[in-house]
Tab-separated table of C-alpha atoms and ligand atoms in Angstrom:
chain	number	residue	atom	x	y	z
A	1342	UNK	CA	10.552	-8.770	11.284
A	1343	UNK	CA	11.930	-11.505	9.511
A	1344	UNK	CA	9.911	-13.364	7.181
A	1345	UNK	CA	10.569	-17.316	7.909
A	1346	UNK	CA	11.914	-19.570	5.389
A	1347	UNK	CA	8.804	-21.995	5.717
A	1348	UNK	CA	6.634	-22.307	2.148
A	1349	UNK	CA	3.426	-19.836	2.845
A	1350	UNK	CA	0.003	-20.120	2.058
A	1351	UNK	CA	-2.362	-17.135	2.135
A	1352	UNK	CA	-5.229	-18.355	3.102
A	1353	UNK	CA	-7.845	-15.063	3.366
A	1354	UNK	CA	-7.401	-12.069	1.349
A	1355	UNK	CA	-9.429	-9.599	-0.504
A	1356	UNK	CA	-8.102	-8.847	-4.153
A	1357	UNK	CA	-8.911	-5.208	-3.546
A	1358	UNK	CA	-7.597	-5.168	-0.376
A	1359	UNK	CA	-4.237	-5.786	-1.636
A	1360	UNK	CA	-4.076	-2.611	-3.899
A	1361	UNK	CA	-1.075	-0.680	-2.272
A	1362	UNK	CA	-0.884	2.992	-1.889
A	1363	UNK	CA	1.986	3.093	-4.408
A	1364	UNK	CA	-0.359	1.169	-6.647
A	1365	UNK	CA	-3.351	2.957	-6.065
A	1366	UNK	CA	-0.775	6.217	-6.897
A	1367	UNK	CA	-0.059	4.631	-10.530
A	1368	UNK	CA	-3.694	3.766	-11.298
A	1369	UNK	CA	-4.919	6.865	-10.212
A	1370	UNK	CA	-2.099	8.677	-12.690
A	1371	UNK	CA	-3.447	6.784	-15.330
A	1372	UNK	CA	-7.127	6.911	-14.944
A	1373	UNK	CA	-6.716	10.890	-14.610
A	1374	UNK	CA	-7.620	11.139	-11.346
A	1375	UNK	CA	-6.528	12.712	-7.839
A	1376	UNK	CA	-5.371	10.521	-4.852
A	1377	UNK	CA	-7.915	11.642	-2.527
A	1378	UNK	CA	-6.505	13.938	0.200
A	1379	UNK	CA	-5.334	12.466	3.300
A	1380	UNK	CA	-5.101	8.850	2.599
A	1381	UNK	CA	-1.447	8.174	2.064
A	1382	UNK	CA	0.936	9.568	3.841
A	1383	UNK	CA	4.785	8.629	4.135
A	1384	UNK	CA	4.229	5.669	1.754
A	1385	UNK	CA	1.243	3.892	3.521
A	1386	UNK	CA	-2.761	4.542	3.926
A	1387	UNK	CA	-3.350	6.419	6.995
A	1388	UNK	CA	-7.024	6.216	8.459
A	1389	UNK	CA	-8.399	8.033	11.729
A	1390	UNK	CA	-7.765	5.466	14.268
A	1391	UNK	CA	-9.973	6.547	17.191
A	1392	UNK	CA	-8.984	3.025	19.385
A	1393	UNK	CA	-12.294	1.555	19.072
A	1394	UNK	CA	-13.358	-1.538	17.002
A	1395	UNK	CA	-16.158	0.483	15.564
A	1396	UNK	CA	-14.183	3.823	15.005
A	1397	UNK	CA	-11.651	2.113	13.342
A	1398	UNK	CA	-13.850	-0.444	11.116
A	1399	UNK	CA	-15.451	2.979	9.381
A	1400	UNK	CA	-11.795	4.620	9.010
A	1401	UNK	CA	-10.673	1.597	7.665
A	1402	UNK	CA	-13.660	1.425	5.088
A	1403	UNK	CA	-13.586	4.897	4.302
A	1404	UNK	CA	-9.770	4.100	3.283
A	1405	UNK	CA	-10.754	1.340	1.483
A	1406	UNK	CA	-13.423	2.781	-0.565
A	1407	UNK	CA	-11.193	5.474	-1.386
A	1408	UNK	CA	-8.075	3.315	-2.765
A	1409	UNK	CA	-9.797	1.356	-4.681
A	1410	UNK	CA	-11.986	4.181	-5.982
A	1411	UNK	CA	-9.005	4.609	-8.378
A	1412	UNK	CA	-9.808	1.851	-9.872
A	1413	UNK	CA	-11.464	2.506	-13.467
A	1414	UNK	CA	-11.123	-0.551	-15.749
A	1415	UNK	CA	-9.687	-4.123	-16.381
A	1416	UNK	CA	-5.817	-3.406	-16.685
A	1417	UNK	CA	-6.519	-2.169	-12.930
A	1418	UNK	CA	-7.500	-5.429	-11.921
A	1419	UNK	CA	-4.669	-7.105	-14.241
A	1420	UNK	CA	-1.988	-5.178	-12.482
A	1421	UNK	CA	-3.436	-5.726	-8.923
A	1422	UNK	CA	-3.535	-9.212	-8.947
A	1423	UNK	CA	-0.324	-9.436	-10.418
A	1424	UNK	CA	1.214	-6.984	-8.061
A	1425	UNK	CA	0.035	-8.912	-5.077
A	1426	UNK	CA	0.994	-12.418	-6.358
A	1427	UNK	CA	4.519	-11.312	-7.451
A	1428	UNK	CA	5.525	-9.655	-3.806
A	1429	UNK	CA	3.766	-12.615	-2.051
A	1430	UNK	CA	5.460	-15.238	-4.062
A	1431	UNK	CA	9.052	-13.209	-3.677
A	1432	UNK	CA	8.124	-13.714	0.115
A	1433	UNK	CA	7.979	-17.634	-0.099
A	1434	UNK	CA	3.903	-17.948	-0.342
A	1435	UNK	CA	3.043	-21.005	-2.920
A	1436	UNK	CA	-0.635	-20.730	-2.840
A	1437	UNK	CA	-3.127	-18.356	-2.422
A	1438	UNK	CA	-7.228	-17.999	-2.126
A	1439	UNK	CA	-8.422	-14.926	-3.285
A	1440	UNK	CA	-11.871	-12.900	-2.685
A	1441	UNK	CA	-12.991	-11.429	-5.642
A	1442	UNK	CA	-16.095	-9.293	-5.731
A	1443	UNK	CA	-18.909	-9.403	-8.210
A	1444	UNK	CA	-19.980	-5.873	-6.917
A	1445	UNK	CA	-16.349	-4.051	-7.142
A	1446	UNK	CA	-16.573	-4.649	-10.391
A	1447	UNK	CA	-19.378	-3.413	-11.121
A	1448	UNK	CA	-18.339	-0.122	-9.079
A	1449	UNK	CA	-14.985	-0.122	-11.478
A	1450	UNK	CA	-17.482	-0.615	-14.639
A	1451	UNK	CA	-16.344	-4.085	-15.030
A	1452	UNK	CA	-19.497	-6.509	-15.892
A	1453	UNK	CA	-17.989	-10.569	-13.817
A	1454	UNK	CA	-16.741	-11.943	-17.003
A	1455	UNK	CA	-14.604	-8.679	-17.829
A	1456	UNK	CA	-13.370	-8.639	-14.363
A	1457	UNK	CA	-12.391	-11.801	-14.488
A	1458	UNK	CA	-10.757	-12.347	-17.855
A	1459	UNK	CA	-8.242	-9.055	-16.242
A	1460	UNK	CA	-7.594	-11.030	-12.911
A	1461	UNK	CA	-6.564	-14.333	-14.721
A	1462	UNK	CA	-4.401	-12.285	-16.865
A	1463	UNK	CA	-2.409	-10.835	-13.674
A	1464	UNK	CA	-2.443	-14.457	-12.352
A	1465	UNK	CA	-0.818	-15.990	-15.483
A	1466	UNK	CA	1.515	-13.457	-15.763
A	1467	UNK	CA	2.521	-14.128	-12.205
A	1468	UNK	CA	2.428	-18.040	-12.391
A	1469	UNK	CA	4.588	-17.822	-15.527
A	1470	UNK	CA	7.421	-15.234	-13.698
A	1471	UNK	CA	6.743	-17.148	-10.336
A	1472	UNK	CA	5.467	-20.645	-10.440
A	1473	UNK	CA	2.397	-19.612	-7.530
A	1474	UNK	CA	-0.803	-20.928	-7.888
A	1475	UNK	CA	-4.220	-19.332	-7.022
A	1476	UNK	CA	-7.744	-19.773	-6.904
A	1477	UNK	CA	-10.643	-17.522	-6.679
A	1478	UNK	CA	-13.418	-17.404	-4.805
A	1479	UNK	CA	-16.350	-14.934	-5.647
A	1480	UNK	CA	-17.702	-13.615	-2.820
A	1481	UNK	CA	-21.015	-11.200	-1.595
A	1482	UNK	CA	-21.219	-8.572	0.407
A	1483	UNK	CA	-23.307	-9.106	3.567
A	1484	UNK	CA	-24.646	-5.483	4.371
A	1485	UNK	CA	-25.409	-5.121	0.783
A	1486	UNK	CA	-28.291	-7.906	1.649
A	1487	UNK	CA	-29.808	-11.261	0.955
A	1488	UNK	CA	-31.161	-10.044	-2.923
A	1489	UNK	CA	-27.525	-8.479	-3.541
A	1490	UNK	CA	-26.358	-11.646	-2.412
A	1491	UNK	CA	-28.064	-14.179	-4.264
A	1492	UNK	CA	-27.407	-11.792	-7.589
A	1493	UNK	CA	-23.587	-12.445	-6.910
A	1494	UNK	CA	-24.662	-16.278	-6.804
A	1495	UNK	CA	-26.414	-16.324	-10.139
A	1496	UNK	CA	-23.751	-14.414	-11.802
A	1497	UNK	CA	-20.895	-16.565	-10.121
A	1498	UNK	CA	-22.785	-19.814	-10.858
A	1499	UNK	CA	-24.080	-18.700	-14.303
A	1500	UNK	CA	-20.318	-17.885	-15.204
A	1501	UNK	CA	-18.036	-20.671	-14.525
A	1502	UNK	CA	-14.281	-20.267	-14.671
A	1503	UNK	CA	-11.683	-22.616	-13.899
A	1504	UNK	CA	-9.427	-20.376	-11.559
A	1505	UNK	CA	-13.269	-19.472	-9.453
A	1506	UNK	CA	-13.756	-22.701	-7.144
A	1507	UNK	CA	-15.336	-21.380	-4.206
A	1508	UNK	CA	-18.036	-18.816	-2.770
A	1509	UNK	CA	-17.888	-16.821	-0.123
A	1510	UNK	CA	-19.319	-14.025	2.678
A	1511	UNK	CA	-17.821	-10.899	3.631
A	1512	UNK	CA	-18.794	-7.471	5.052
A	1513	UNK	CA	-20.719	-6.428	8.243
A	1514	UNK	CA	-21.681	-9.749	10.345
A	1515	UNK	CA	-24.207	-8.179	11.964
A	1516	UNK	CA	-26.241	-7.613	9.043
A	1517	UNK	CA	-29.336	-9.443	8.823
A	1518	UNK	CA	-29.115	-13.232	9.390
A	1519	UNK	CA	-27.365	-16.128	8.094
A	1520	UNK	CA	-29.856	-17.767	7.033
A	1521	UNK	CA	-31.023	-15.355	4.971
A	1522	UNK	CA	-27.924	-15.828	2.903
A	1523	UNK	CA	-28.688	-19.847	2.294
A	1524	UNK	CA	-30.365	-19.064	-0.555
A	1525	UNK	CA	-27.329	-17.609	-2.441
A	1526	UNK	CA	-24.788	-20.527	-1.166
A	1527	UNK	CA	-27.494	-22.857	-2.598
A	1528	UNK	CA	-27.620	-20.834	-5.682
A	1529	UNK	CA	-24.001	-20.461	-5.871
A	1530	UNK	CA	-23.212	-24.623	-5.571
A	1531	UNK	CA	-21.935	-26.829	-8.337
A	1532	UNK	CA	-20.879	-30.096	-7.473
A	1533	UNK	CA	-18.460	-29.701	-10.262
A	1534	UNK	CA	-17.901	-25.972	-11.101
A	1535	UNK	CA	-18.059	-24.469	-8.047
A	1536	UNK	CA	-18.213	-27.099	-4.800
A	1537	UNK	CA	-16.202	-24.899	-2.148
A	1538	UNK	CA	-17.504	-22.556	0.768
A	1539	UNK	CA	-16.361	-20.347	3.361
A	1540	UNK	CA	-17.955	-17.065	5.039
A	1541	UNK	CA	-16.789	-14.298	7.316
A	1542	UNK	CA	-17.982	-15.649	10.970
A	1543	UNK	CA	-16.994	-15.099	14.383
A	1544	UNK	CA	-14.959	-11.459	13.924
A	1545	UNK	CA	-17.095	-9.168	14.755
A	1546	UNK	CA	-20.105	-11.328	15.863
A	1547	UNK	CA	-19.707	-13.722	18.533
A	1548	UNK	CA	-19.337	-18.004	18.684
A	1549	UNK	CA	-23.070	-18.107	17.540
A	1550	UNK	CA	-22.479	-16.717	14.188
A	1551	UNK	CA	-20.132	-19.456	13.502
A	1552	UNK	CA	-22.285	-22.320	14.446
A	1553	UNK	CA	-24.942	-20.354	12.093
A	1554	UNK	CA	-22.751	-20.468	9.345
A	1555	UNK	CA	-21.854	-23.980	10.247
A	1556	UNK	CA	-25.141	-25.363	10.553
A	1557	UNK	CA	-27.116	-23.290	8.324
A	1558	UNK	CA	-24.446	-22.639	5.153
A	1559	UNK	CA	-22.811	-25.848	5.843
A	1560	UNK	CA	-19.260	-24.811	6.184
A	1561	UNK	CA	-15.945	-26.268	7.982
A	1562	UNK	CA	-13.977	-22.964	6.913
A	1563	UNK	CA	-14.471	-19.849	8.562
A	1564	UNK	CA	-12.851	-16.487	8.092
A	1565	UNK	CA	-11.701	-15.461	11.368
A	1566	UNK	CA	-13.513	-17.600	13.860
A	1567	UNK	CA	-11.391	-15.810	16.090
A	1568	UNK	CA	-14.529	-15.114	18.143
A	1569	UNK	CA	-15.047	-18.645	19.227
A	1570	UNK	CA	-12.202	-18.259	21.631
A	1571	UNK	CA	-15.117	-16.965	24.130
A	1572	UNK	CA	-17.159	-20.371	23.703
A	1573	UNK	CA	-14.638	-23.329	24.533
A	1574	UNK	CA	-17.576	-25.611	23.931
A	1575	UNK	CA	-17.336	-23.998	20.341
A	1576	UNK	CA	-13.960	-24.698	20.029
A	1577	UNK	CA	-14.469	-28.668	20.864
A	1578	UNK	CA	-17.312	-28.677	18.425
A	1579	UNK	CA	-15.315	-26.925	15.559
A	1580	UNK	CA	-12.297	-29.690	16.746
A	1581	UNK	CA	-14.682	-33.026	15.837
A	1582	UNK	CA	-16.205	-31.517	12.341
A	1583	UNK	CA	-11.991	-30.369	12.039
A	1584	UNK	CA	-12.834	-26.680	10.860
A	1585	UNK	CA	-10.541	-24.785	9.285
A	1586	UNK	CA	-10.203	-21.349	11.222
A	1587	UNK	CA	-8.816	-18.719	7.925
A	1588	UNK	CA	-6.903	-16.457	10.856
A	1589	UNK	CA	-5.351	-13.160	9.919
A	1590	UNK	CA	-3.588	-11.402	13.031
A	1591	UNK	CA	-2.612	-8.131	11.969
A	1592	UNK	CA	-6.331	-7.424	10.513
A	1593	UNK	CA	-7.544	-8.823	13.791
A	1594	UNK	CA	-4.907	-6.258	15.837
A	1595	UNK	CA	-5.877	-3.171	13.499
A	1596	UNK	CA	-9.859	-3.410	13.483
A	1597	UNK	CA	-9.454	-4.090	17.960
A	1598	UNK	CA	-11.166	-7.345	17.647
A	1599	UNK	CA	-8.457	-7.998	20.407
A	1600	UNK	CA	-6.148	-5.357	22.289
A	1601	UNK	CA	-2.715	-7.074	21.531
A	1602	UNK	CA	-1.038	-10.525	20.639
A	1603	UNK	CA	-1.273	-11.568	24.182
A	1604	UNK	CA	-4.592	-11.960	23.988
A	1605	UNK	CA	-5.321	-13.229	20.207
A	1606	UNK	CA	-6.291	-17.036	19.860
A	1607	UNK	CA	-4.099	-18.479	17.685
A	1608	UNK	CA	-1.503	-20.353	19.570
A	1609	UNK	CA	-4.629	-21.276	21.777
A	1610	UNK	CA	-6.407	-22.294	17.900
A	1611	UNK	CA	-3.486	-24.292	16.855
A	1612	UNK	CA	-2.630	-26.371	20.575
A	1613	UNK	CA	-6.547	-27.355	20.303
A	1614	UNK	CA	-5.790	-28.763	17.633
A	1615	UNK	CA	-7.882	-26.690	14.689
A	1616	UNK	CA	-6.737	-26.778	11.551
A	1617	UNK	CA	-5.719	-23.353	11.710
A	1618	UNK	CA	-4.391	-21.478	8.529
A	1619	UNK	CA	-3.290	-17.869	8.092
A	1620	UNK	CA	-4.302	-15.229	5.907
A	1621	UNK	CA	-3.819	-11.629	5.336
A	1622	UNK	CA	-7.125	-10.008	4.487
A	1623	UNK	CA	-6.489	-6.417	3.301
A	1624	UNK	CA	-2.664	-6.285	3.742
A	1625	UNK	CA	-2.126	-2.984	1.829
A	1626	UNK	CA	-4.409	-1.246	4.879
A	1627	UNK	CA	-3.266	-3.426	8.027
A	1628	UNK	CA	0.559	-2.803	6.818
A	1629	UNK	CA	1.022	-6.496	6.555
A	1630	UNK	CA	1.417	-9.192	3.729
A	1631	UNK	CA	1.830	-13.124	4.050
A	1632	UNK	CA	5.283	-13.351	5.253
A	1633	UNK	CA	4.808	-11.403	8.183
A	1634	UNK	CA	2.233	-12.992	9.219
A	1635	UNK	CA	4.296	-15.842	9.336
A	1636	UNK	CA	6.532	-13.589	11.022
A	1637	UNK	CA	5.004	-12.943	13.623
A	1638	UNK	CA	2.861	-16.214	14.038
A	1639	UNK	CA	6.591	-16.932	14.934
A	1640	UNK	CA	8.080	-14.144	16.997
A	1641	UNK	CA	5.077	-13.483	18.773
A	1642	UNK	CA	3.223	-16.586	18.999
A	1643	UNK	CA	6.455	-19.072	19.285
A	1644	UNK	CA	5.580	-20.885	16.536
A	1645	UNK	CA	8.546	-23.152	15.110
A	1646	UNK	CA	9.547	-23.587	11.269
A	1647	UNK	CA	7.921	-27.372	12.078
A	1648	UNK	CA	4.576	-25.717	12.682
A	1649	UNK	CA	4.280	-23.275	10.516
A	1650	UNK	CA	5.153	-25.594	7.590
A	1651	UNK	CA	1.912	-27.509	9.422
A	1652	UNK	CA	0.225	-24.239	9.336
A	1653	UNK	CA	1.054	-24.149	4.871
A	1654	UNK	CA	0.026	-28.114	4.991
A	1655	UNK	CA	-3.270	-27.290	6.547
A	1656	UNK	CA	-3.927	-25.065	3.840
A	1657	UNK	CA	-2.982	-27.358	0.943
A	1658	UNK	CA	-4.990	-30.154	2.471
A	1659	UNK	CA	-7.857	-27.705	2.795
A	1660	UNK	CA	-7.600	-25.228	-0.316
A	1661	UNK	CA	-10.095	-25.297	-2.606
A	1662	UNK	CA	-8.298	-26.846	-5.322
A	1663	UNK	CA	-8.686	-29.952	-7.630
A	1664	UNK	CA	-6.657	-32.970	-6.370
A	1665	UNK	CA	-4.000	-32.580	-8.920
A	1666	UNK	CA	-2.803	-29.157	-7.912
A	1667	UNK	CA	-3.180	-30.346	-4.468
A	1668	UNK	CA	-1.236	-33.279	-5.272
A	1669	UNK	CA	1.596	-30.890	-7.037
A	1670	UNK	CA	1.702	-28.396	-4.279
A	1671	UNK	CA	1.742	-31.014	-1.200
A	1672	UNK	CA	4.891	-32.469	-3.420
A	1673	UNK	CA	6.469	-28.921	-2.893
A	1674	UNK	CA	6.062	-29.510	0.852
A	1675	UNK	CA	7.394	-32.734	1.274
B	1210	LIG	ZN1	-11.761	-10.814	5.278
């Protein structure tokens, strides 16, 4: 495919997600330990994919678990981010909003502050070589549970850093409910230090996870959404508060949340008028990285340069950024 000249944002992407396999091949040299059997093959992570949503969500976490199992300490983290910036920056992307995970680093040995200290490094080294600007946003694990969650919070809100502006929700959205997760995003607000908010809604669950995390969490960006397609009341709703659908395609396509491009919502997103923005989620694991999905937002949804450039200025209007670097990046755009 070929990546269009437009200015990119990535607007939903997990920082461990983006380990590659030839990166998880150098960390695992260094930290002494074998590439577990089976996961890469011919350059690229290979998981059991049975053709079912839930066959392939476990392969796909199993794969996951075991890349980034690699990971042993903070110049892992350093090199990651960096990594990931550097080849999304070389493929036009300007901005990017990063999940970061209170409890991966903990798994990697890495108490918040340590972790982060490594991933700012990566992302100066980057900004310096590149000019591409990040933020952060700290995010819990739904599965792992409401205490887990509000933990995360504490530690996120208790630890303020200038390049973490935002909390968020991933993991299984079937897992208890959304409101049990209010008390974390309550926990997790600073009008100042930490004002921004998005969770995982509407993937796997259906449209009424997404008014939950609307209504309850008090959110106008979603990751995915994608599920609101079967609700076109939803999608009117989600129109008048102008919500901001964080749409990855190729993660979308690999986990069967829908059979093909035919049938994915995001011309359908975008001619409703949603401020629609794209993202690539785990792109090491879904073969994918921001350009493509620009790509094909273009060769397979007919998008023109003119709208995906609207596509990039939906996400600098809606990143969660102070107004300066908004100011400086919408410049870039003009
Ligand atoms: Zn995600």
């Amino acid at each position: 495919m070929n990546i269009p000249p437009v200015l990119k944002a990535d607007m939903h992407v997990h920082l461990e997600g983006t380990i590659t396999p030839a990166m998880v091949e150098k960390i695992a040299r260094r930290n002494n330990i074998a590439v577990p059997a089976g996961l890469i093959r011919n350059g690229k992570f290979t998981w059991a994919d049975d053709g079912t949503a839930a066959g392939n969500l476990k392969g796909f976490v199993q794969a996951y678990d075991d890349a980034t199992g690699v990971m042993k300490c903070a110049e892992d983290y350093t090199d990651i981010t960096y990594d990931y910036l550097k080849r999304s920056a070389d493929e036009g992307c300007i901005y990017a909003e990063i999940f970061i995970s209170v409890d991966h680093g903990k798994m990697v040995g890495l108490a918040y502050p340590e972790m982060l200290a490594a991933i700012a490094k990566g992302y100066e080294k980057a900004k310096v070589e590149t000019g591409m600007e990040a933020r952060f946003i700290s995010t819990c694990v739904r599965h792992y549970g409401p205490e887990a969650a509000l933990r995360v919070a504490k530690i996120t809100h208790d630890n303020p850093h200038p390049l973490v502006t935002g909390f968020g929700m991933a993991g299984d959205e079937n897992a208890y409910t959304v409101a049990d997760f209010k008390p974390a995003y309550d926990a997790a607000f600073d009008a100042a230090a930490l004002p921004f908010r998005t969770a995982h809604a509407g993937e796997a669950a259906g449209p009424q996870s997404v008014r939950d995390a609307r209504d309850i969490l008090k959110l106008r960006r979603f990751g995915h959404m994608v599920r609101a397609v079967d609700d076109p009341a939803l999608i009117a709703e989600q129109k008048k508060i102008n919500a901001v659908p964080e749409v990855c395609v190729s993660s979308n396509l690999a986990l069967r949340a829908f059979k093909d491009y035919a049938a994915h919502p995001l011309r359908k997103f975008f001619d409703a008028g949603l401020k629609v923005v794209l993202g690539s989620d785990d792109p090491a694991f879904f073969n994918t990285g921001i350009g493509k999905e620009y790509a094909i937002a273009k060769e397979e949804f007919a998008f023109s340069d003119a709208e995906l450039s609207r596509i990039t200025r939906n996400a600098i209007e809606e990143a969660f950024i102070d107004d300066a670097t908004r100011a400086k990046l919408l410049a870039k755009l003009a």
